[in-house]
Short mmCIF file of C-alpha atoms and ligand atoms in Angstrom, two decimals:
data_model
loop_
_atom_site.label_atom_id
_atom_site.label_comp_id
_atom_site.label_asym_id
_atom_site.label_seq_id
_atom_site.Cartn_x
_atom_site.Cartn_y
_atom_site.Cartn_z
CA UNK Z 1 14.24 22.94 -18.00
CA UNK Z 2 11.53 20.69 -18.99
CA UNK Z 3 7.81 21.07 -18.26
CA UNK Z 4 7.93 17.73 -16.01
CA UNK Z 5 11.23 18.94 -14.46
CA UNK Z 6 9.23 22.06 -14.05
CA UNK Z 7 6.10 20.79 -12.78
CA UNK Z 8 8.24 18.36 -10.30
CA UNK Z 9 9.87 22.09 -8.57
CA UNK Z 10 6.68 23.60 -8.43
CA UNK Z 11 4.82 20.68 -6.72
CA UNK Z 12 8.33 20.37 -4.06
CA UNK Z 13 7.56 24.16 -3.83
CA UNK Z 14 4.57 23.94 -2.79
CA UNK Z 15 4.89 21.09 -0.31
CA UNK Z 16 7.17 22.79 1.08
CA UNK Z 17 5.53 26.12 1.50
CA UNK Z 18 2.53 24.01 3.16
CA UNK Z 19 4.77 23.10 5.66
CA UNK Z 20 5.99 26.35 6.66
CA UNK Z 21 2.33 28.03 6.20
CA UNK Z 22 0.90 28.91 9.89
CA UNK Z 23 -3.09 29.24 8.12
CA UNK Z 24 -3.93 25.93 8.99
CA UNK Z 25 -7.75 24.47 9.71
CA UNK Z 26 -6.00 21.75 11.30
CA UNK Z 27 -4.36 21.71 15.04
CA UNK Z 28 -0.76 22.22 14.37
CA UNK Z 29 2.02 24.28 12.13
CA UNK Z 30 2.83 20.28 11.00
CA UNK Z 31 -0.69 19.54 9.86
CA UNK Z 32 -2.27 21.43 7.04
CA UNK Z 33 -5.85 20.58 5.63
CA UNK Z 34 -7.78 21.17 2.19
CA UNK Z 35 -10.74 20.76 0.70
CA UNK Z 36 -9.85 18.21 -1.90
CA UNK Z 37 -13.08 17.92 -3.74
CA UNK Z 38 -16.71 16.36 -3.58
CA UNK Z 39 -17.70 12.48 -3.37
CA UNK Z 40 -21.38 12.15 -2.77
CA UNK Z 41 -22.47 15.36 -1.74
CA UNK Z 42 -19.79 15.07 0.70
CA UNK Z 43 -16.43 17.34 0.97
CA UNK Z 44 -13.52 15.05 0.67
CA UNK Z 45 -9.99 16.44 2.20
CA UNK Z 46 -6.28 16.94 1.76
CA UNK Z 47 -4.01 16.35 4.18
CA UNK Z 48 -0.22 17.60 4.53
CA UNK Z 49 1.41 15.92 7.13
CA UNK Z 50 5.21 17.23 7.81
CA UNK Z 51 7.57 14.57 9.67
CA UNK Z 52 10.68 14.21 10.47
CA UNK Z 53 13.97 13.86 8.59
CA UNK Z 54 12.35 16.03 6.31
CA UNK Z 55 9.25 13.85 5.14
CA UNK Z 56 5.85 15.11 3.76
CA UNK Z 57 3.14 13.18 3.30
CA UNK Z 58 -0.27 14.28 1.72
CA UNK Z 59 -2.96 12.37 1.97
CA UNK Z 60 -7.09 12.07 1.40
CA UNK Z 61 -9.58 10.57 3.17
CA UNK Z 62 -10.86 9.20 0.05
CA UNK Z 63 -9.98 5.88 -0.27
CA UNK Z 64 -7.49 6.33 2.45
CA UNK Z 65 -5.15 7.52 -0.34
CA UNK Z 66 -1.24 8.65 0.07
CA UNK Z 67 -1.22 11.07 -2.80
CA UNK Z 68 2.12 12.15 -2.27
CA UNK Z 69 5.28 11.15 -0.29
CA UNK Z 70 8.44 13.63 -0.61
CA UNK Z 71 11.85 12.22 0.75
CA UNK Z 72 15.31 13.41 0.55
CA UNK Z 73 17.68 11.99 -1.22
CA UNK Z 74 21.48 11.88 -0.41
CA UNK Z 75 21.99 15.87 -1.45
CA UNK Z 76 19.21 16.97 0.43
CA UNK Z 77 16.78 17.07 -2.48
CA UNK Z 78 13.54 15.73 -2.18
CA UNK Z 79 11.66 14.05 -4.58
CA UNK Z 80 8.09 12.75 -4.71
CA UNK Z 81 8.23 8.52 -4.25
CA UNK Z 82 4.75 7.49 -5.28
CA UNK Z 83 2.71 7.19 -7.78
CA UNK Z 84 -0.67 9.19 -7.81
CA UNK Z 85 -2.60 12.10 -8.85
CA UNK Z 86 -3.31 15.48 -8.51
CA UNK Z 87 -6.79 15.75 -8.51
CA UNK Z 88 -9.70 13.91 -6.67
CA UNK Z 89 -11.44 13.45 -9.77
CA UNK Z 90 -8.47 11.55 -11.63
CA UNK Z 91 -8.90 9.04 -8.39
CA UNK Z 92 -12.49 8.82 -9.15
CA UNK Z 93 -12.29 8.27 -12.46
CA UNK Z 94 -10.20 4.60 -11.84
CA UNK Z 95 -7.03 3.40 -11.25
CA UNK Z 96 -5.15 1.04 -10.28
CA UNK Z 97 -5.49 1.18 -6.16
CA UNK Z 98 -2.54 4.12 -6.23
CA UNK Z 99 -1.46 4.87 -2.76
CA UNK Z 100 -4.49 3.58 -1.29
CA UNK Z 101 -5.84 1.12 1.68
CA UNK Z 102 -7.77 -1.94 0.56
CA UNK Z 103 -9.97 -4.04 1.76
CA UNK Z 104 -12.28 -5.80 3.35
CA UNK Z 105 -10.09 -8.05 1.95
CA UNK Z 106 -6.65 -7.66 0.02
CA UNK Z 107 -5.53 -9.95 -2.70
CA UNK Z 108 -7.51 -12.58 -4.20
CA UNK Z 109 -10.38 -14.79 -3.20
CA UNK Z 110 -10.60 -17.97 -5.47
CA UNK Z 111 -13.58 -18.32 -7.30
CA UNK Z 112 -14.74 -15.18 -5.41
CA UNK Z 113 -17.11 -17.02 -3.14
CA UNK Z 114 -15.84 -18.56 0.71
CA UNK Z 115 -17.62 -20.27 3.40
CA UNK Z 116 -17.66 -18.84 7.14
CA UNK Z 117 -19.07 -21.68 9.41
CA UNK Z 118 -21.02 -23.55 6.85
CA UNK Z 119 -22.39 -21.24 5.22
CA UNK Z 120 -21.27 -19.56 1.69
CA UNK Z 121 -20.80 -15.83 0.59
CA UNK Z 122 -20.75 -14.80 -3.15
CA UNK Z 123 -18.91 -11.68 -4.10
CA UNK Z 124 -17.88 -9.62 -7.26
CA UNK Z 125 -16.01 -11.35 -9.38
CA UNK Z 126 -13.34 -8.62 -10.65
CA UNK Z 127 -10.39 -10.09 -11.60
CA UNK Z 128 -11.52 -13.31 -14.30
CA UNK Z 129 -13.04 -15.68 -12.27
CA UNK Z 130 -11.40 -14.45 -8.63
CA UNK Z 131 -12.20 -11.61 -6.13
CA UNK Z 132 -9.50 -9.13 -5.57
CA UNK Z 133 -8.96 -6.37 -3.28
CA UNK Z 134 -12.24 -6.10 -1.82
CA UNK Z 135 -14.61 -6.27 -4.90
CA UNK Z 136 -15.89 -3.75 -6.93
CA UNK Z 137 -16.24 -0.64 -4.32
CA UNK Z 138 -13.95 -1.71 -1.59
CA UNK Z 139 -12.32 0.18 1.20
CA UNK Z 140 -10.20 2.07 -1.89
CA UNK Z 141 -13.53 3.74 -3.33
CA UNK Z 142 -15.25 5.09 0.08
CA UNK Z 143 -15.08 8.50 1.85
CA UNK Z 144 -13.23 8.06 5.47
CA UNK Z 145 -14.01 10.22 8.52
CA UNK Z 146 -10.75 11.82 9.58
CA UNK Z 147 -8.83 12.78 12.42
CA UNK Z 148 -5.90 14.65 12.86
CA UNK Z 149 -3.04 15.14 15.99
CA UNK Z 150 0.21 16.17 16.43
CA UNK Z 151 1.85 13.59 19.03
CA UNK Z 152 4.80 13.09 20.81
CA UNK Z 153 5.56 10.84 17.83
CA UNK Z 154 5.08 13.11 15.39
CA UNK Z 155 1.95 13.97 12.97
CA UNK Z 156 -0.60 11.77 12.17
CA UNK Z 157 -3.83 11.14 10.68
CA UNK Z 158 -6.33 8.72 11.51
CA UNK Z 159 -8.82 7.23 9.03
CA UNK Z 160 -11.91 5.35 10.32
CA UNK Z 161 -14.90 3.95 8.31
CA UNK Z 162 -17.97 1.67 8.76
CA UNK Z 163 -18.51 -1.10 6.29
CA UNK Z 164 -22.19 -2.19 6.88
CA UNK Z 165 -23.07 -5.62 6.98
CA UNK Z 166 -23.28 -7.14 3.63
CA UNK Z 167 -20.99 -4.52 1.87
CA UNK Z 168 -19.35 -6.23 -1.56
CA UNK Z 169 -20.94 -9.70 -0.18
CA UNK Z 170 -19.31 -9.93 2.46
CA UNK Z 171 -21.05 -10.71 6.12
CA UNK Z 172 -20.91 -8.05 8.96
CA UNK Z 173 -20.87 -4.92 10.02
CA UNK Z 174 -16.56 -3.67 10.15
CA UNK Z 175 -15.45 -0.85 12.21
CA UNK Z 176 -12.19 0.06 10.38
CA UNK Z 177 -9.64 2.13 11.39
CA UNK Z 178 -5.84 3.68 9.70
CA UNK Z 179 -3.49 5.65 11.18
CA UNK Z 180 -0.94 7.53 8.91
CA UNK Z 181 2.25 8.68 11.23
CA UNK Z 182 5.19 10.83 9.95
CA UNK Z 183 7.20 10.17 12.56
CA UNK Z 184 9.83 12.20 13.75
CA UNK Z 185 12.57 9.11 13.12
CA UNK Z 186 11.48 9.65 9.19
CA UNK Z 187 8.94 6.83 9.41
CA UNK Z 188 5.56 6.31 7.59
CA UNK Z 189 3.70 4.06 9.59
CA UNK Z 190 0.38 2.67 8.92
CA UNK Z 191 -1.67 0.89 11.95
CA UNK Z 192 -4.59 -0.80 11.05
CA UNK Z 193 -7.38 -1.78 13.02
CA UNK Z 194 -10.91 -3.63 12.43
CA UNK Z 195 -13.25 -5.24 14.65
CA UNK Z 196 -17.09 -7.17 13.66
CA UNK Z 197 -20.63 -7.64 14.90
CA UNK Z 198 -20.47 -11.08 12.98
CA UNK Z 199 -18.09 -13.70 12.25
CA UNK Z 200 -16.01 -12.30 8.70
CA UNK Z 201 -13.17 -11.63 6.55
CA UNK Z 202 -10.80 -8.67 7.42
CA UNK Z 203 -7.44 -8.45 5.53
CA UNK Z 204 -6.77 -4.93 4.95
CA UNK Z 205 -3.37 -4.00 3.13
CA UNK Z 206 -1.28 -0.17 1.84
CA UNK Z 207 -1.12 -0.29 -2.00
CA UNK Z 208 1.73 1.83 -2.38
CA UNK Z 209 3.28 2.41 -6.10
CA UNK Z 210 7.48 3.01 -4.55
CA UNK Z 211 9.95 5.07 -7.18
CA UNK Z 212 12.34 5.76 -5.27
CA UNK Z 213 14.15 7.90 -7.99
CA UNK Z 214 10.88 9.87 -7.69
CA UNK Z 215 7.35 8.91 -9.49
CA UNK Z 216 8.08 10.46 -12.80
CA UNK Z 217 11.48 9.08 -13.35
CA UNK Z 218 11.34 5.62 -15.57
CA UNK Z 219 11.02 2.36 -14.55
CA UNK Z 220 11.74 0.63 -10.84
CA UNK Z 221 14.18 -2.13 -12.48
CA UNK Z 222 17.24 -0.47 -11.79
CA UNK Z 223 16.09 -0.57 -7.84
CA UNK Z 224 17.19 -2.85 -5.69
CA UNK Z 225 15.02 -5.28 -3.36
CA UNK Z 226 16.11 -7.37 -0.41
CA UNK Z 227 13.14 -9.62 1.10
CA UNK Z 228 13.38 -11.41 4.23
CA UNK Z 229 11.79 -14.43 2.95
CA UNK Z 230 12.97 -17.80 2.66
CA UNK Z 231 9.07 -19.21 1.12
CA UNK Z 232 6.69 -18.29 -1.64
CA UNK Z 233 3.51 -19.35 -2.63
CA UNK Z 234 4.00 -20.69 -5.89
CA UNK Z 235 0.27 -19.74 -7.84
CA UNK Z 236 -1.87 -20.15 -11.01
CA UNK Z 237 -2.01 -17.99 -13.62
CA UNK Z 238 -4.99 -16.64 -12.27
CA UNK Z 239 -2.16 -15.87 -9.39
CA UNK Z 240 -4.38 -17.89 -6.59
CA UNK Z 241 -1.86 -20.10 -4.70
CA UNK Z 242 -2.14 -23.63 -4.86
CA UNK Z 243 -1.25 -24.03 -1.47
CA UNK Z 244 2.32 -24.95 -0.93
CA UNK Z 245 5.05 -23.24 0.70
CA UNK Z 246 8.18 -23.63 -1.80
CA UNK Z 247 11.91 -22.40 -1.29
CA UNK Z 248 13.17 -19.70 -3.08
CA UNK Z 249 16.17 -20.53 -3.15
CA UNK Z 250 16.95 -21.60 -7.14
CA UNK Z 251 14.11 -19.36 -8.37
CA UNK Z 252 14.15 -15.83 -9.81
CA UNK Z 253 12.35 -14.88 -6.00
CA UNK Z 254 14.97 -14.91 -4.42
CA UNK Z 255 16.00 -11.98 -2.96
CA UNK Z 256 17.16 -12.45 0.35
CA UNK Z 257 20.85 -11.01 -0.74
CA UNK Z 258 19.25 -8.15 -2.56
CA UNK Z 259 18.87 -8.33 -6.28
CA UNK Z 260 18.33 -5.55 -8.65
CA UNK Z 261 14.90 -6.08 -9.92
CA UNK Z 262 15.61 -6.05 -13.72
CA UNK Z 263 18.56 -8.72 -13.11
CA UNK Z 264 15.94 -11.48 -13.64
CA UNK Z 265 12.48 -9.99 -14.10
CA UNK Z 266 11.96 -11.68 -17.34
CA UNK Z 267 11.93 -15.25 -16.14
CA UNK Z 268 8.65 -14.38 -14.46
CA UNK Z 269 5.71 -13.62 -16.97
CA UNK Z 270 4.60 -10.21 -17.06
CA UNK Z 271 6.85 -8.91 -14.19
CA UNK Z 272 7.25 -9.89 -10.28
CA UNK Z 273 3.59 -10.10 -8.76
CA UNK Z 274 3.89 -13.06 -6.06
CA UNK Z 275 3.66 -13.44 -2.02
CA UNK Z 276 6.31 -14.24 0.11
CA UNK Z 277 6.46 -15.56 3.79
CA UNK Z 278 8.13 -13.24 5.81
CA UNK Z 279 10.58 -15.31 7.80
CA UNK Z 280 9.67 -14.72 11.56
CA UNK Z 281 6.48 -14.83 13.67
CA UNK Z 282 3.68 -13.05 12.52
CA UNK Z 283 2.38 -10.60 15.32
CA UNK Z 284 5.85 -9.58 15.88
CA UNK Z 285 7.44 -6.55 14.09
CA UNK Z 286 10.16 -7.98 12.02
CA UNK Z 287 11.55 -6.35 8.40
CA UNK Z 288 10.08 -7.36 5.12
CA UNK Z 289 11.92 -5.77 2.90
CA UNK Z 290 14.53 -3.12 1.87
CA UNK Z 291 14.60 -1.43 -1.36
CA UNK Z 292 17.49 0.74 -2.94
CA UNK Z 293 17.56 2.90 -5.36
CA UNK Z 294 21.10 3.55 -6.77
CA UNK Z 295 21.48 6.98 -7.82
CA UNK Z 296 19.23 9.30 -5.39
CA UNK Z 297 20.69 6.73 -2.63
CA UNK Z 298 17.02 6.35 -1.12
CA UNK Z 299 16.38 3.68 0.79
CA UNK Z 300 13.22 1.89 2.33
CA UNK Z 301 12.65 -0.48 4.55
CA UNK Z 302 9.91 -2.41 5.46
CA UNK Z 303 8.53 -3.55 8.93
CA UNK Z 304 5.32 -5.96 9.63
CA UNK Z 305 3.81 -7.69 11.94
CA UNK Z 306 1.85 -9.29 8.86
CA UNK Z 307 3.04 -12.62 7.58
CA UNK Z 308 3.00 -11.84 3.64
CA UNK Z 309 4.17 -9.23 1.33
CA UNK Z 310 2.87 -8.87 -2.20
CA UNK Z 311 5.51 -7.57 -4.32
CA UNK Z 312 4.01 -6.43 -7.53
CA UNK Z 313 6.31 -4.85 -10.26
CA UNK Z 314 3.54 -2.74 -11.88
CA UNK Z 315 3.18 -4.89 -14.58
CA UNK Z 316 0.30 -3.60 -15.58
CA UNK Z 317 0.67 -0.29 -16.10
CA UNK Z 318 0.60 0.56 -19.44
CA UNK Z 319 1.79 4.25 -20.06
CA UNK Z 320 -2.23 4.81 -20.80
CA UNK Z 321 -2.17 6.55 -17.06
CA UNK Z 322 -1.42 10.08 -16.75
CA UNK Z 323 -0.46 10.62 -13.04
CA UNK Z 324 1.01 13.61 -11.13
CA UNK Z 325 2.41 16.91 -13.44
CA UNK Z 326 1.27 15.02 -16.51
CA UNK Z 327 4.04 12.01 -15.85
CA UNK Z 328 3.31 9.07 -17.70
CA UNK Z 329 3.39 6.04 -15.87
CA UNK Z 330 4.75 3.29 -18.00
CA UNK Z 331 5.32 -0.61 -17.58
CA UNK Z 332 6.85 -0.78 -14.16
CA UNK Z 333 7.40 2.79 -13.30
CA UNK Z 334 6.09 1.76 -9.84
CA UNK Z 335 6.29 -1.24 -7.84
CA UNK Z 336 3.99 -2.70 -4.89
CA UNK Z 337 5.42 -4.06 -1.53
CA UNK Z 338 2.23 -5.27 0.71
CA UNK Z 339 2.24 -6.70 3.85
CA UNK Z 340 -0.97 -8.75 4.55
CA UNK Z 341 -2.36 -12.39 4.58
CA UNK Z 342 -1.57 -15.07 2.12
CA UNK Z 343 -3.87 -14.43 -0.59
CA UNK Z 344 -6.82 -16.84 -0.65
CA UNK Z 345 -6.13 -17.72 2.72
CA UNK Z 346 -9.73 -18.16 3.39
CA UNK Z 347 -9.63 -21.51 1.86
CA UNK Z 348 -6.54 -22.59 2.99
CA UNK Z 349 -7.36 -23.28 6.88
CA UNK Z 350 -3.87 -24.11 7.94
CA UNK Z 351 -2.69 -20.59 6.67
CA UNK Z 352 -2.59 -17.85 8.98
CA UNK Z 353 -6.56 -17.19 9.32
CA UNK Z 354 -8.49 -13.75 7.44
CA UNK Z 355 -11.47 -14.34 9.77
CA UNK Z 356 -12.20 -12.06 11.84
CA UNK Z 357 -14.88 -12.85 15.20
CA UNK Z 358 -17.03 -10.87 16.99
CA UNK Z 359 -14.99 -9.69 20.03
CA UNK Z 360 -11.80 -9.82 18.33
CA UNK Z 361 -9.56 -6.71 16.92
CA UNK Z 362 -7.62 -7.23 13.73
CA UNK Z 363 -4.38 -5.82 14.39
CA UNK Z 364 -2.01 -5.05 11.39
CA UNK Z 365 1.41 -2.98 11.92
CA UNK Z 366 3.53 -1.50 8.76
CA UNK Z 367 6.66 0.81 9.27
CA UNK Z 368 7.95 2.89 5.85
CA UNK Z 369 11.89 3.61 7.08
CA UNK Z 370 13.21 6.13 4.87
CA UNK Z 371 17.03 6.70 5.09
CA UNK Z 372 19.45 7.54 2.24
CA UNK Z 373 22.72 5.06 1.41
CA UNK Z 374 25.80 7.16 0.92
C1 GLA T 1 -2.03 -6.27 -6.63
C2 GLA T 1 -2.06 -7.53 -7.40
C3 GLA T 1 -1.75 -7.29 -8.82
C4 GLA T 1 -2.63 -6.20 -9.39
C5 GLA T 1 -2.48 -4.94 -8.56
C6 GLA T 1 -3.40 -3.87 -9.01
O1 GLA T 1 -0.82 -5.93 -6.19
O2 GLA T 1 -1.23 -8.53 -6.86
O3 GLA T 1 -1.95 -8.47 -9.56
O4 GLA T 1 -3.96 -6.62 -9.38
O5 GLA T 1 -2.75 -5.23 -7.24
O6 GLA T 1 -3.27 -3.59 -10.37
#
């Protein structure tokens, strides 16, 4: 057997064990707790969170982080389907947003300045000349207070942290909130929450890596992606939209019949990294996407009440990142499906709006179905 095939048992070993171990800190047999490590002179923690259908989810209130998702695949055998690491201090070290929630906000923001009610904010420009995914410490880089129940639903975790007014630039004091639920229909779902002292941005988004063959397994391209999209927002090579809706229909985005993703990856530069309008009202639940993979016969779909979803092929990984059991994660070994905003909708007023008012709560839905194809 090799040392990653190995390493892979071991890890599914100890999941598992986790879930049947009774010497929990935490209130239930299906929620175990760990210390995980220090950030600041504070403890950070490990949660393992044991759902139904035979999902288990660990996950760290640093960053918000899902370190680890195990699902079954058509056999029974589980494998884990993100991409991550095994030790606090790999996340702290960098990377690129594994697992994690970001904000304030996700995506771009052109020339990483934007003007609430006259008046402009400057922020870190990270990405060239842009702003992306919440500057240089967002919501990714911060140690969450934590909460954990078992409900009727099944277990969950809730994540809640206090970005002070004027945190990465941006104006306001947020009151954030993320709930993690494994629920006992073999869901992940993420609610989201936010509400402001002042009039400012709030676009918070999961930054899930998905290998559904499991994260050490090769590349995503043999996967296969449905998206219930009929628009894009055709962008710059900075990737900030220009501001149209366009088709898809007669472009290598289309995938509302389900396309493998290698079929034509290599019209688009680099790999797939692009937002589509999810067809439907936003506000209202509706699917995003569904992705296949093949041989395990996993399959995930996607529910929002957001009206975007990034889908990033991990086009930049580079095999230079050495995640879980010592896997090397190569050129598109992982792939992003986000449901948030249009990026840089900040300047584009007739887009579905990232400002958020005193008195108002940002509400933001997202439902991880897991079910096997046989
Ligand atoms: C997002 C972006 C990508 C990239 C990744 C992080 O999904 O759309 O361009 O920045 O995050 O590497």
């Amino acid at each position: 057997m090799s040392r990653e095939a190995r390493a892979l048992l071991l890890a599914a070993a100890a999941a598992m064990a986790a879930c049947a171990s009774r010497e929990s800190q935490a209130p239930s047999g299906r929620i175990q707790r760990r210390p995980f490590g220090q950030v600041e002179g504070r403890t950070a923690h490990l949660y393992t969170l044991c759902g139904g259908r035979g999902l288990v989810a660990k996950i760290t209130d640093y960053g918000a982080i899902v370190t680890e998702l195990w699902v079954p695949d058509r056999e029974g055998k589980k494998a884990d389907v993100v991409l991550g690491f095994d030790t606090l201090e790999a996340y702290l070290a960098g990377h690129p947003y594994f697992g994690c929630i970001v904000g304030r906000c996700a995506n771009r923001i052109a020339g990483a300045q934007f003007p609430i009610d006259g008046k402009t904010y400057r922020l870190a420009a990270n990405d060239g000349p842009n702003h992306l995914h919440g500057g240089v410490r967002g919501f990714d880089k911060h140690l969450w207070d934590s909460a954990a129940k078992d409900g009727p639903e099944g277990p969950s975790l809730t994540l809640t942290r206090t970005s002070p007014d004027g945190e990465e630039g941006y104006p306001g004091t947020v009151r954030a909130s993320v709930t993690y639920t494994l629920t006992d229909a073999g869901e992940l779902k993420i609610e989201m929450t936010a509400v402001t002292d002042r009039p400012t941005i709030v676009n918070l988004a999961h930054h899930g890596y998905w290998n559904l063959a499991g994260h050490a397994s090769g590349d995503i391209l043999g996967h296969v992606l449905q998206v219930n999209a009929e628009l894009f927002t055709p962008a710059d090579a900075t990737l900030i939209p220009f501001g149209t809706l366009a088709p898809v229909e007669g472009t290598p985005f289309d995938f509302r019949r389900g396309m493998r993703i290698g079929e034509d990856i290599d019209v688009a530069p680099g790999g797939y990294d692009l937002n589509f309008c999810i067809n439907g009202p936003m506000g209202e639940l509706r699917w995003a996407a569904r992705l296949t993979e093949p041989k395990s016969g996993r399959w995930m779909e996607i529910l929002t009440t957001e009206p975007g979803l990034q889908f990033y092929s991990g086009n930049f990984l580079d095999g230079t990142i050495r995640g879980k059991g010592g896997a090397v994660y190569a050129k598109h070994q992982g792939l992003c499906l986000e449901t948030q905003r249009y990026p840089d909708s900040i300047h584009h007023p007739d887009w579905p709006t990232v400002i958020l008012r005193p008195g108002e709560t940002y509400r933001h839905l997202m439902i991880h179905r897991f079910d096997v194809k046989r």
